Every structure is written in C-alpha cells, then in structure tokens.
Amino acid sequence: MSEPLLTVENLQTQFFTEEGVVRAVDGISFEVNEGEIVGLVGESGAGKSVATSSIMRLVENPGEVVGGTVRYRDEVLVGFEEGPDGERRRSPEMLSEAEMRTRIRGREIAIIFQDPMESLNPVFKVGDQLREFIEINREVSKAEAREIAVDMLREVGIPEPEERYDDYPHQFSGGMRQRVLIAMALACEPNLIIADEPTTALDVTVEGQILDLVRDLQAKYGTSFIWVTHDMGVVAEICDRVNVMYLGEIVEQAEVDDLFYDTKHPYTEALLRSIPRPDQTVEELNPIEGVMPEAINPPPGCRFHTRCPDAREVCRRAHPAYQDVTGDEPPHRVSCVKYEDVGYEDSDPLETAATGAFGGGLVEARGESDE
Amino acid sequence: MSRAVARHDEEQVDYGETILSVEGLTKHFSQGSGLLSSIFPKPKVKAVDDVSFDIKKGETLGLVGESGCGKSTLARTVLRLLEPTDGAVYFKGENLAELSGEAVRNHRKDMQMIFQDPQSSLDPRMKVGPIVEEPMKAHGLYEGEREERARELLEKVGLDPHHYNRYPHQFSGGQRQRVNLARALAVNPDFIVCDEPTSALDASIQAQVLNTMRDLQREFGLTYLFISHDLSVIRHISDRVAVMYLGQLVELAETDELFENPQHPYTDALLQSIPVPDPRAEGRRGVLEGDVPSPIDPPSGCRFRTRCPKLIVPAEYDLTDAEWANVRRFVRAVDRRTFEASTGRAIRAEFFADAEPRGDAAAVVDESIEAILEDDWDRAAALLTESFAENSVCAEEKPAYHVEPEYGRGEHFAACHLHRTKRAD
Ligand SMILES: Nc1ncnc2c1ncn2[C@@H]1O[C@H](COP(=O)(O)OP(=O)(O)OP(=O)(O)O)[C@@H](O)[C@H]1O
Ligand SMILES: Nc1ncnc2c1ncn2[C@@H]1O[C@H](COP(=O)(O)OP(=O)(O)O)[C@@H](O)[C@H]1O
Ligand code: SF4
Ligand code: SF4
Ligand SMILES: [Mg+2]
Ligand SMILES: [Mg+2]
C-alpha cells in the first residue's frame, strides 16, 4: 500500500483549566489514505472536535497539543523531541504557524466546522466571502475568482447561484450555508477535507443531499475526508474506515463493514445495540448504562470499565494496549484487555453501572467488585 | 367519536378509546406588532393548517417532519398554550374551547408537556425536588405528601431520590430530561405531549430515556403525542405515525404500515433519505431536491407539489411516463437554474435524450428553451410553471384519501392524488 496522506501518532491535547487538566485527546493514532473517507465517531465530549483542531493546529487557549506526531506527506504538522534536560519541546521539523497558514490550511487540508455561522461572516455577502477566499488562495484575478465562485456554488447545488451570490449568510437556510462551506473547502482543491459534524444540525432530507454531494465530489476529485459524526447511520453510509472514540481515546478502528459485522470492542458493540433503527422494528433498546465520565479525571485502567457490560476486575487496573487483533491488512485495531494476555479470563466480574440494579444514568460508577 | 358530556375529573376513557380528537386545527401567526404592522399588516405565517387526527388512550402517536414544518406549533395549539386560529380540540369528549376557567384548569392537569431542551426548561435556581412539586402546588394537589411523592417520582424515572436537593446543573442532559419527566408526571396526567424529548441527547443516553418513557407509559396508562424529526426514534416509540409537511399532515398510519408501505411521495422521500446504520444496506435512492417553500404563501392544492417527483401530468397533455418525467426534471432545473444556457441542442440532449414530448407540451418546451437562450430565465420558468405545474390536479385540489393497509388493519390516510380512485369521504 502507498504511503498514507496523513498520519496521526499518539496525538495528545490537553486543556489547562482551573479545575485541572482536561485530557481531551489522549494518545490517538490513525491514518488517512489517498481518496479515503475516514470516520471519527463518538458521543459528545469524546474529543472528536479537539482531535480535528489539533491536526490543523487550531487549538485555542487554555488548550495545547502536548505530544505526538501529525505528518502530512513530507510535512510535519505536529512534532516533538526530547530536549537536553529530558523535557519535551517542538521538533525543528515542525512547520511554523506562518507555514501552516500559507502552505497547509485551505490549500492542502481544509476544515468544515460544526457550526456554519462560525465560519461565515454575517456582515459580508456569501459570494464575496467565497470569491475573496479563492482570490487569496489561488492567485487569480477578482473577475476570475468570481466566476470560479459562481461555478462552485452551482456545483454544490445552490439554486440560482448568480442571484444568490449577493445574499447574506442569514438569508440562506442551514443546508445552504453548509453547502457554501463545502464550496469553500473545495475551492482550493485540497487533498484532504476535515468535516466536523457537518450534517448534524440538518434535517435528514438535507443531510441526504449533502452526503450525495460529498460522494459525487469525492469520486470526481479523489479528495480524502476525515468525517466526524456521532451518527452510526452516516458512518455506514459514507465511510471507508472508521475510528471509534471514547473519552479521549480511539478504542476501535476497522474497515466499515468489519466495524458493523465483526465488532470487537464492547463500547462499539453497546453503541450499535443502543440505537433505534429506521429500517426495522426493534422491540427493546439496550442502552449503555451510565454516562461518559469527565475527561478531567478519567477512570483508571480501561476508561470504559465503569459502563462496560463485560468489565472484570482486571479492567480497572490494566490500561489496554491499542493493537491489531486480526493480523489482516488493513488492520483491525482494538483497545480492550479481552484481546490481551493479562488475565481477563480468570478475573472476577466487576459490578458497574452496566450490571448494577440502578439504571438511572448516575454519574458515579459504583465500582466495588462483586465477590 | 362520542361527545357525551362527562363530569369533570371523573370522565373515564377506556384503553383504545379516543382520548384526544383534533379537528381542522389551524394556527396562523401574524408577524410583528405595534402601530406600523397594524397599518401595513405583514403576511401571515400559516404554521398549522387544517390538521385533524385522533389519539387513543394508552397509545403513542408519533409526529414527524422537517424543521419548521409546524410540529411544535401544533403541539402547543393542541394544549391551548397557543390560541387556535380555527378548528377544535376535544379532550375526553369535551371541546377545550368551550370550557370555563375551572374546567380548563382541570384538564390542564391531565395534559402535560415535555420540551425539547432539558436545559432551558428547568429553573436553574430551583432544586429538582421543588421543581417536581411545582405542578402539585399549582393545582393544589397532594397537600402534605408532596415531598414524599416527588421522591417517589424521582425514583420512578430512574433518578436517585436522594438527589431531591440537587440543582439542575448538577445533572447530565439525560438526567435533566428525567427530571422533566418526573415533573410532567407529578399531577398524574393522562396525556403527555413530548416535543423532541431526546433530540439533545447522545445515542446511548437517548436509549435509556426512551426505555424509561415506555415503562412509565405501561405503568401509568399514559397516552403520548411524541414529536421528533428522527424517524428511527419515531419508529421505535410509536404505535401510529403522522407525517407533517409545511403545516399539514400528509400521511397517517400504523407504524409498520407507514414504514413498510408508505403511500405519500414525501414520506417515501423521507424514509429513503435516512442513513441506515448498516454498511450492507442498499444505498439511498433519489433524494429530495430543493428546499421547503415558505409557510407564508404555501403552494396551492398539495403543498408538496413543488418538490414532488411524482407530480401528476395535467389532463390536457398526452404524454408517456418517460416524456412526463423528463418534462418534470426540466421544469425543476429551469426553476432552480441548475444548468447553463448553451445551445438548444445541448439542452435537449441533456433533458430529453430518451423521450421528447409531442404536441402541445412540445410547443411549451420549445418556447421556454428559446426564452432560456435569450437569457430570459424568468419567462421560461413562468411559462413552464403555468403550463405544467399549475395545471396538474396536484395544484388544483387539496388531496385527502384513505388507503387499504397492507400491514395491520388500522386506518391509513394519505394526502396524495395518486390515490384518486379511492376517494375519501
Ligand atoms: N411566534 C411565531 N411567530 C411567527 N412565526 C412563527 C412563530 N412560531 C413559529 N413560527 C413559524 O411557524 C412555522 C412552524 O414552526 P414550529 O416551531 O412549529 O416548527 P417545528 O416543526 O416544531 O420545527 P423544529 O423541528 O425546528 O422544532 C415556522 O415557519 C416558524 O418560523
Ligand atoms: N476550551 C475548552 N476548555 C476546556 N475543556 C474543553 C475545551 N474544549 C473542549 N474541552 C473538553 O475536551 C473534551 C472533548 O471535547 P470535544 O472535542 O469538543 O468533544 P466532541 O467533539 O467529541 O463532542 C471534553 O471533555 C470537553 O469538555
Ligand atoms: S478492557 Fe474490560 S472494561 Fe474495557 S472494554 Fe474491554 S472488557 Fe470492557
Ligand atoms: S398530490 Fe401530486 S404533488 Fe402531491 S404528493 Fe401526490 S403526486 Fe405529489
Ligand atoms: Mg464536536
Ligand atoms: Mg419544534
């Protein structure tokens, strides 16, 4: 297989808050290959948005990327090395902020944020914003940029693009605004687009239109995507490979078909069992008990042990290794002690929110072992 | 339905009997206020227009539709939190509009509502115990046993009764929605309107809350009107489902019948656009084009007609299915200007390669292509709309039909002229 387009290794991002250190992204690794749509899925607060802004080096105070590597082709977007006193410092290969701005963001990697109003300026006309972006990034004349802008708007399915060019963002519907952002992301023909829940706030009919659009564009330009979502339906629909995040970590990574049909991690399995289906009648839903703990003080051992139906005593102590469990290519990686040789089989079951009588979704997990 | 005048507080409705009946309910909002708007009245927003349905005791009626189609307005008007513009709501056989103050209060107690956003619907300065007791106080009920009842209810909805003294911000989103449930149950209602009660919750938490709602329904014999834009949730929770589009119901049927045998093109499009959590599932087909029109000036006849892929051919044209399909595609493309004017031949090749209309229809198409080549898109669009879209039965009459169900035996209502032969009375 050829070199991946983007490689993320052991990426760590923390927020230094008054209450303590929030380990929002805590050592995640994944790759994106050419022309691939890679999913990043997880419940709210899992760390998906922080992960994407870390890759783009857009994390804001009090947050900081504190470790790991992000490599895009031959460029090091994030890199650290050990200094003379053993301290961690930026590696000299890591691109400067100016290089990120002029060489990477927009041109090589574009990002579409969760809230379109965040990226569109309400006081400027939609068309002008797009035109200016193209003018700056593609070094074309104003007139040419306008022409490209109109074409892009038509391409992403904005009706009457010439007329709508002079509208302001609030005159567009949510779905149309999201299309403008896609147009903006595509404008510089980047190789990778990171889309952070771009359809979550939209109605299914509009979401369907956008997913179709992305698939068409992907086929046409061969663009790679990191698609962030919490919706397993969307994952099944458009992703080639999927990373499942829980509390700052990736707990499972597989080809989309394997993720659904050869599920390895208890969290992924529980998530799939908890969702109602549009295509079949499900009599009883099997919720995951409890709620995801705070990232400020994650549970020791396996972070899912407070809610895991399979949790045993050893899960509280041993932090599972993230490893390939099939030996096939591409790998199927999982982080669960069931797939390790650390004594899971002989360990006593743990009494957790998932097994306890109290199904109230309490924040505290009652983690005493059941002898 | 029976409209026997029952005595307040004692009227009993048996399981499976109609508990709520909505007839021709309409709510129009007049926008703006003040002197200017009284001199130059702004157009009205027709948020809900002539909606009718019944709900039986103990059942869950799901109400689904896109954002802005009028679900919340309908819910609030049913509960008379909004004054209806027209139509009537009968609860346990009584017309809510005709009740006096005392009787209305009594009925209010029996009809509760849970809102979409668990955050903003709970007073942040009140502890959850007193929040749950509030409706009991308001109705002067359970004097002396309120705290005990509140603790019991907290437990019933799956919270720790010891959390009586906690504030809402100390709970997670799912837990706050449980507090809302407990409060709605406080005065022992029969009927609860749930407006997107789980939409703000994560998948795993949503499942917990949905299960609790089902358990409570069984235990207390509750009737739900359950609003959601999420078809998976609707399928899971509902006994029957009503689909709303632009202020009107377009289809209503038992849940399996609606999902397995949809009879309205809009329902069909909605069902096809849901991403299915199964990578081996057949891909979605034919997603809906365009946006929902404005509720200020909705389309005549069938409100879905401006986006309907099955618009019925006007009687005066003699076209084959393939010809008519091409004409429809052309009309939509001109309306939305999704292509560039090049040459007449290129346009014909793009839209009419396999089937070109003949006769009167051909004349209209020719004239509009000429207009496009003269860059007069407006004239082309107007001509096409007048000749085709507005001459269809879909534009002329409001559809309302009953269809023979394939699954179950419940009534199946479909507001689509494709069912013309089975006219409803
Ligand atoms: N107070 C009001 N004044 C004017 N128009 C209103 C008012 N409330 C609602 N509307 C309009 O009525 C229509 C229906 O709104 P409603 O809130 O009932 O939609 P909904 O189906 O609940 O949408 P959502 O799924 O987004 O909650 C919309 O066009 C809305 O803008
Ligand atoms: N500016 C911030 N300050 C402190 N904590 C933050 C900040 N932004 C995000 N976090 C925390 O980081 C974690 C991951 O958040 P996020 O990436 O936004 O989750 P997701 O996108 O998966 O919903 C959460 O615990 C969140 O509270
Ligand atoms: S390590 Fe233990 S607690 Fe964690 S997912 Fe595996 S079985 Fe569950
Ligand atoms: S009545 Fe006509 S426009 Fe409306 S849904 Fe049926 S076929 Fe489509
Ligand atoms: Mg996010
Ligand atoms: Mg609403």
Short mmCIF file of N, CA, C and O and ligand atoms in Angstrom, two decimals, chain A residues 265-267 302-305 308 310-312 315 320 335-338 344, ligand 3:
data_model
loop_
_atom_site.label_atom_id
_atom_site.label_comp_id
_atom_site.label_asym_id
_atom_site.label_seq_id
_atom_site.Cartn_x
_atom_site.Cartn_y
_atom_site.Cartn_z
N HIS A 265 -14.85 -4.23 19.90
CA HIS A 265 -14.80 -3.55 21.19
C HIS A 265 -16.19 -3.48 21.84
O HIS A 265 -17.17 -3.16 21.18
N PRO A 266 -16.25 -3.78 23.15
CA PRO A 266 -17.55 -3.75 23.83
C PRO A 266 -18.27 -2.41 23.72
O PRO A 266 -19.50 -2.38 23.69
N TYR A 267 -17.54 -1.29 23.64
CA TYR A 267 -18.22 0.01 23.53
C TYR A 267 -18.91 0.12 22.18
O TYR A 267 -20.07 0.51 22.09
N CYS A 302 -9.00 0.59 31.95
CA CYS A 302 -9.79 0.85 30.75
C CYS A 302 -10.82 1.92 31.07
O CYS A 302 -11.59 1.79 32.01
N ARG A 303 -10.86 2.97 30.26
CA ARG A 303 -11.74 4.10 30.57
C ARG A 303 -13.22 3.75 30.45
O ARG A 303 -14.07 4.48 30.95
N PHE A 304 -13.52 2.68 29.78
CA PHE A 304 -14.92 2.28 29.59
C PHE A 304 -15.39 1.35 30.72
O PHE A 304 -16.55 0.96 30.76
N HIS A 305 -14.51 1.04 31.66
CA HIS A 305 -14.88 -0.03 32.60
C HIS A 305 -16.07 0.32 33.49
O HIS A 305 -16.78 -0.56 33.96
N CYS A 308 -18.96 -0.75 31.06
CA CYS A 308 -18.82 -1.88 30.16
C CYS A 308 -19.56 -3.11 30.69
O CYS A 308 -19.36 -3.52 31.82
N ASP A 310 -19.00 -6.08 29.93
CA ASP A 310 -18.06 -7.19 30.06
C ASP A 310 -16.95 -6.92 31.08
O ASP A 310 -15.98 -7.67 31.16
N ALA A 311 -17.07 -5.82 31.81
CA ALA A 311 -15.95 -5.40 32.66
C ALA A 311 -15.62 -6.44 33.74
O ALA A 311 -16.51 -7.04 34.33
N ARG A 312 -14.33 -6.65 33.95
CA ARG A 312 -13.87 -7.51 35.03
C ARG A 312 -12.85 -6.74 35.85
O ARG A 312 -12.37 -5.68 35.45
N CYS A 315 -9.87 -4.99 34.41
CA CYS A 315 -10.09 -3.81 33.57
C CYS A 315 -9.87 -2.51 34.34
O CYS A 315 -9.63 -1.47 33.76
N PRO A 320 -5.62 -1.03 28.64
CA PRO A 320 -5.49 -1.91 27.47
C PRO A 320 -4.56 -1.32 26.41
O PRO A 320 -4.53 -0.11 26.21
N SER A 335 -8.73 -1.66 21.56
CA SER A 335 -8.09 -1.43 22.83
C SER A 335 -8.99 -2.01 23.92
O SER A 335 -9.92 -1.36 24.38
N CYS A 336 -8.75 -3.29 24.26
CA CYS A 336 -9.56 -3.99 25.26
C CYS A 336 -8.75 -5.17 25.77
O CYS A 336 -8.17 -5.91 24.97
N VAL A 337 -8.73 -5.35 27.09
CA VAL A 337 -7.88 -6.40 27.65
C VAL A 337 -8.37 -7.81 27.30
O VAL A 337 -7.65 -8.78 27.48
N LYS A 338 -9.60 -7.92 26.80
CA LYS A 338 -10.08 -9.24 26.37
C LYS A 338 -9.15 -9.83 25.31
O LYS A 338 -9.08 -11.04 25.12
N TYR A 344 -7.63 -11.68 31.85
CA TYR A 344 -9.04 -11.32 31.81
C TYR A 344 -9.92 -12.53 32.13
O TYR A 344 -10.86 -12.44 32.92
S1 SF4 C 3 -10.95 -3.67 28.81
FE1 SF4 C 3 -12.54 -4.51 30.10
S2 SF4 C 3 -13.85 -2.76 30.58
FE2 SF4 C 3 -12.58 -2.18 28.86
S3 SF4 C 3 -13.80 -2.66 27.10
FE3 SF4 C 3 -12.53 -4.45 27.45
S4 SF4 C 3 -13.79 -5.75 28.75
FE4 SF4 C 3 -14.72 -3.74 28.80
#
